[in-house]
Amino acid sequence: MRKYGYHQSNSDHTLFLKHRKSKVTTLIVYVDDMIITGDDTEEISKLQELLSTEFEMNNLGELKYFLGIEVARSKNGMFLSQHKYVLDLLTEVRLLECKPMDTLIVQNHRLGEYSDQVSIDKVRYQRLVGKLIYLSHTCPDIAYAVSVSSPGKGLMFSENVHLNIEGYTNTDWAGNILDRNSTSGYFTFMGGNLVTWRSKKQKVVALSSAEVEFRDMAKGLCELLWLRSLLIEVDFPLSSTMNLLCDNKTAIDISHNPIQHNRTKHVGVDRHFIKHNLEEKII
């Protein structure tokens, strides 16, 4: 790709970019599948011809299906879903006629190990959890339930008048009854559209709710910085300072306060990382 004038993205090594006459062409590669997009129609056509001379490939036209994700366009925006993927999964577990539930997991539900439980097929369980993790790419509402247990729904990307970047973080302090580790998560939005998210069990035991929220804020900030770096590479205009939102007042106060706190020395790196980005007005 370099000999054609493209450079590899520092934010995503599967992404190749070419800037020409204030326009950009992007190539996304996943094994032997590719997506070409951008606002330089002349360069897009040229790239398709060049790739066809190097590889045996087919042009499938406008993107409608990619890696199990269905893409539909309308005047309101772009809709991503995994309808066929869900049907195949329900068929595999023999739940095609199951009734939908409004809540995927009971609030404050606690999972544990009990000696009187019937053993399950561990390999099959792990395979199904893996498939649910992939399904959460278009159904973020199942991310928490999937991380704890480690159709027709999808993601709608709507056109909005603003392109603000926002991140939300939250945790359940000491939620695991076996080891008292916490499950944390973050969501990032661009222009009011959900673009990335994650829910995962933390590897350390937090001594306070402020500590676990603080660690999660640092993870959420890393995601915002990565998204910012990616948008800069594709010449996307950043309209304002990014917003990072957290509902723990103590964690927010520590982020703004430069005084060393005895009870938070062990999260000092995260504290200074967040404080630095606040002072630089990145968030």
Coordinates of C-alpha atoms in Angstrom, one line a residue:
M1 CA 0.0 0.0 0.0
R2 CA 2.9 2.3 0.6
K3 CA 3.9 2.3 -3.0
Y4 CA 0.4 3.6 -3.9
G5 CA 0.9 6.5 -1.5
Y6 CA -1.0 5.1 1.5
H7 CA 0.2 5.1 5.1
Q8 CA -0.7 2.7 7.9
S9 CA -2.7 4.2 10.8
N10 CA -1.0 4.5 14.1
S11 CA -4.3 4.0 15.9
D12 CA -5.5 0.9 14.0
H13 CA -3.0 -1.1 12.0
T14 CA -5.7 -2.6 9.8
L15 CA -6.5 0.9 8.5
F16 CA -4.7 2.5 5.6
L17 CA -5.1 6.2 4.6
K18 CA -4.3 8.5 1.7
H19 CA -4.8 12.2 1.7
R20 CA -5.1 14.0 -1.6
K21 CA -6.4 17.5 -2.4
S22 CA -8.0 17.9 1.0
K23 CA -9.8 14.6 0.6
V24 CA -9.2 11.2 2.2
T25 CA -9.5 7.6 1.1
T26 CA -9.5 4.8 3.6
L27 CA -8.9 1.1 3.3
I28 CA -9.8 -1.3 6.1
V29 CA -8.4 -4.8 5.8
Y30 CA -9.5 -7.9 7.8
V31 CA -7.8 -11.1 6.5
D32 CA -9.1 -11.3 2.9
D33 CA -12.0 -8.9 3.4
M34 CA -11.7 -5.2 2.6
I35 CA -13.8 -2.0 2.9
I36 CA -12.9 1.1 0.8
T37 CA -14.5 4.4 1.7
G38 CA -13.8 8.1 1.7
D39 CA -14.8 11.3 -0.1
D40 CA -12.3 11.0 -3.0
T41 CA -14.3 9.1 -5.6
E42 CA -11.5 9.3 -8.2
E43 CA -8.9 7.8 -5.8
I44 CA -11.4 5.1 -4.7
S45 CA -11.9 3.9 -8.3
K46 CA -8.1 4.0 -8.9
L47 CA -7.5 2.0 -5.7
Q48 CA -10.0 -0.7 -6.8
E49 CA -8.3 -1.1 -10.1
L50 CA -4.8 -1.3 -8.5
L51 CA -5.9 -3.9 -6.0
S52 CA -7.6 -5.9 -8.8
T53 CA -4.2 -6.1 -10.6
E54 CA -2.4 -7.4 -7.5
F55 CA -5.1 -9.8 -6.2
E56 CA -8.0 -11.9 -7.4
M57 CA -10.9 -10.1 -5.9
N58 CA -14.6 -9.2 -6.4
N59 CA -16.2 -5.8 -6.0
L60 CA -19.4 -6.4 -4.1
G61 CA -20.6 -2.8 -4.4
E62 CA -22.1 -0.8 -1.5
L63 CA -21.4 -2.3 1.9
K64 CA -24.3 -4.4 3.1
Y65 CA -22.7 -7.3 5.1
F66 CA -19.3 -7.5 6.8
L67 CA -18.1 -10.2 9.2
G68 CA -21.6 -11.1 10.3
I69 CA -22.7 -7.5 10.7
E70 CA -25.5 -6.3 8.4
V71 CA -25.5 -2.7 7.2
A72 CA -28.6 -0.8 6.1
R73 CA -28.8 2.8 5.0
S74 CA -31.7 5.3 5.1
K75 CA -32.3 9.0 5.1
N76 CA -32.1 8.9 8.9
G77 CA -28.6 7.4 9.0
M78 CA -26.9 4.0 9.0
F79 CA -28.2 0.9 10.9
L80 CA -25.9 -2.0 12.0
S81 CA -27.4 -5.3 13.1
Q82 CA -26.7 -9.0 13.4
H83 CA -30.1 -10.5 12.6
K84 CA -28.8 -13.6 10.8
Y85 CA -26.1 -14.1 13.4
V86 CA -28.8 -14.1 16.2
L87 CA -31.0 -16.5 14.3
D88 CA -28.1 -18.9 13.8
L89 CA -27.2 -18.7 17.5
L90 CA -30.8 -19.3 18.7
T91 CA -31.0 -22.2 16.3
E92 CA -27.8 -23.7 17.8
V93 CA -29.1 -23.5 21.4
R94 CA -32.7 -24.5 20.4
L95 CA -34.3 -21.2 21.6
L96 CA -35.9 -20.0 18.4
E97 CA -39.3 -19.9 20.1
C98 CA -38.1 -18.2 23.3
K99 CA -39.9 -15.2 24.7
P100 CA -38.0 -11.8 24.7
M101 CA -37.1 -10.3 28.0
D102 CA -36.9 -6.6 28.9
T103 CA -34.1 -7.1 31.4
L104 CA -31.2 -9.4 30.5
I105 CA -30.0 -9.9 34.1
V106 CA -31.5 -9.2 37.5
Q107 CA -30.2 -6.0 39.1
N108 CA -27.4 -6.8 41.7
H109 CA -27.5 -10.4 40.7
R110 CA -24.6 -12.3 42.2
L111 CA -23.0 -15.3 40.7
G112 CA -21.0 -17.8 42.8
E113 CA -19.8 -21.4 42.9
Y114 CA -22.0 -24.0 44.7
S115 CA -21.1 -27.6 45.4
D116 CA -24.6 -28.8 44.7
Q117 CA -24.7 -27.4 41.2
V118 CA -24.9 -29.7 38.2
S119 CA -21.7 -29.4 36.1
I120 CA -22.0 -28.0 32.6
D121 CA -20.2 -28.5 29.3
K122 CA -17.4 -26.0 29.9
V123 CA -16.2 -25.9 26.2
R124 CA -19.7 -25.3 24.9
Y125 CA -20.4 -22.6 27.5
Q126 CA -17.2 -20.8 26.6
R127 CA -18.0 -21.0 22.9
L128 CA -21.5 -19.5 23.5
V129 CA -20.1 -16.7 25.7
G130 CA -17.6 -15.9 22.9
K131 CA -20.5 -15.6 20.4
L132 CA -22.4 -13.3 22.8
I133 CA -19.3 -11.1 23.1
Y134 CA -19.3 -10.7 19.3
L135 CA -23.0 -10.0 19.3
S136 CA -22.5 -7.1 21.8
H137 CA -20.7 -5.3 18.9
T138 CA -24.2 -4.2 17.7
C139 CA -26.1 -4.8 20.9
P140 CA -24.2 -2.9 23.6
D141 CA -27.1 -3.4 26.0
I142 CA -26.0 -7.0 26.6
A143 CA -22.4 -6.1 27.3
Y144 CA -22.7 -6.1 31.1
A145 CA -24.7 -9.3 31.2
V146 CA -22.2 -11.0 29.0
S147 CA -19.2 -9.8 31.1
V148 CA -20.9 -11.0 34.3
S149 CA -21.6 -14.5 32.8
S150 CA -18.3 -14.3 31.0
P151 CA -33.5 -10.2 17.6
G152 CA -34.1 -7.0 15.5
K153 CA -31.8 -5.0 17.7
G154 CA -28.9 -3.1 16.4
L155 CA -27.1 0.3 16.3
M156 CA -28.5 3.3 14.6
F157 CA -26.0 6.0 13.5
S158 CA -28.0 9.2 13.1
E159 CA -27.0 12.5 11.6
N160 CA -26.7 15.2 14.2
V161 CA -25.8 18.9 14.2
H162 CA -22.9 18.4 16.6
L163 CA -19.8 16.1 16.5
N164 CA -19.0 16.3 20.2
I165 CA -17.0 13.3 21.7
E166 CA -18.2 12.1 25.1
G167 CA -17.3 9.2 27.4
Y168 CA -19.3 7.7 30.3
T169 CA -17.8 5.4 33.0
N170 CA -19.4 3.4 35.8
T171 CA -18.6 0.4 38.0
D172 CA -20.1 -1.9 40.6
W173 CA -17.8 -1.7 43.5
A174 CA -16.8 -5.2 44.9
G175 CA -19.7 -6.7 43.0
N176 CA -18.2 -10.2 42.7
I177 CA -19.0 -12.2 45.8
L178 CA -16.2 -14.7 45.3
D179 CA -13.2 -12.3 45.1
R180 CA -14.7 -8.9 45.6
N181 CA -13.4 -7.6 42.3
S182 CA -15.4 -5.0 40.5
T183 CA -17.0 -4.9 37.1
S184 CA -16.4 -1.7 35.3
G185 CA -17.4 -0.3 31.9
Y186 CA -17.3 2.7 29.6
F187 CA -19.3 4.0 26.6
T188 CA -18.1 6.6 24.1
F189 CA -20.3 8.7 21.9
M190 CA -19.5 10.8 18.8
G191 CA -22.2 13.2 17.6
G192 CA -24.7 11.5 19.9
N193 CA -24.0 8.1 18.4
L194 CA -22.5 5.2 20.4
V195 CA -19.2 4.1 18.8
T196 CA -17.2 2.1 21.3
W197 CA -18.0 0.4 24.7
R198 CA -16.6 -2.2 27.1
S199 CA -17.6 -4.0 30.3
K200 CA -15.0 -6.0 32.0
K201 CA -14.1 -7.4 35.5
Q202 CA -11.2 -5.5 37.0
K203 CA -8.1 -7.5 38.0
V204 CA -7.5 -5.8 41.4
V205 CA -9.6 -5.5 44.5
A206 CA -10.5 -1.8 45.1
L207 CA -10.5 -0.4 48.7
S208 CA -13.2 2.1 48.0
S209 CA -15.8 3.1 45.4
A210 CA -13.8 6.1 44.5
E211 CA -10.7 4.0 43.7
V212 CA -12.6 1.6 41.4
E213 CA -14.3 4.6 39.6
F214 CA -10.9 6.3 39.3
R215 CA -9.4 3.3 37.6
D216 CA -12.4 3.1 35.3
M217 CA -12.1 6.8 34.4
A218 CA -8.5 6.2 33.3
K219 CA -9.6 3.4 31.0
G220 CA -12.4 5.6 29.6
L221 CA -10.0 8.4 29.0
C222 CA -7.6 6.1 27.2
E223 CA -10.5 5.1 24.9
L224 CA -11.3 8.8 24.2
L225 CA -7.6 9.6 23.4
W226 CA -7.5 6.6 21.0
L227 CA -10.7 7.8 19.3
R228 CA -9.3 11.4 19.1
S229 CA -6.1 10.1 17.6
L230 CA -8.0 8.1 15.0
L231 CA -10.2 11.0 14.0
I232 CA -7.2 13.3 13.6
E233 CA -5.6 10.8 11.2
V234 CA -8.6 10.8 8.9
D235 CA -8.8 14.6 9.0
F236 CA -12.0 14.6 10.9
P237 CA -12.8 18.0 12.5
L238 CA -12.9 17.9 16.3
S239 CA -15.5 20.5 17.3
S240 CA -14.7 20.9 21.1
T241 CA -13.0 19.5 24.1
M242 CA -14.0 15.9 24.9
N243 CA -16.3 15.2 27.9
L244 CA -15.6 12.4 30.3
L245 CA -18.6 11.8 32.7
C246 CA -18.5 9.9 36.0
D247 CA -21.1 9.8 38.8
N248 CA -18.7 9.5 41.7
K249 CA -18.1 12.9 43.3
T250 CA -15.1 11.8 45.2
A251 CA -13.3 10.5 42.1
I252 CA -14.2 13.8 40.3
D253 CA -12.9 15.9 43.1
I254 CA -9.6 14.0 43.2
S255 CA -9.2 14.4 39.5
H256 CA -9.3 18.2 39.8
N257 CA -7.4 18.5 43.1
P258 CA -3.5 18.4 42.8
I259 CA -3.1 17.6 46.5
Q260 CA -1.6 14.2 47.3
H261 CA -4.2 11.9 49.0
N262 CA -2.9 9.3 51.4
R263 CA -5.7 6.9 50.6
T264 CA -5.2 7.2 46.8
K265 CA -1.4 7.0 46.6
H266 CA -1.7 3.5 45.0
V267 CA -3.7 5.0 42.1
G268 CA -1.4 8.0 41.7
V269 CA -0.5 7.2 38.1
D270 CA -4.1 7.2 37.0
R271 CA -4.7 10.4 39.0
H272 CA -1.9 12.3 37.3
F273 CA -2.9 10.9 33.9
I274 CA -6.4 12.2 34.2
K275 CA -5.2 15.5 35.8
H276 CA -2.8 16.1 32.9
N277 CA -5.5 15.8 30.3
L278 CA -7.7 18.1 32.3
E279 CA -5.0 20.8 32.4
E280 CA -4.4 20.4 28.7
K281 CA -8.1 20.9 28.1
I282 CA -8.3 17.6 26.2
I283 CA -11.2 16.6 28.4

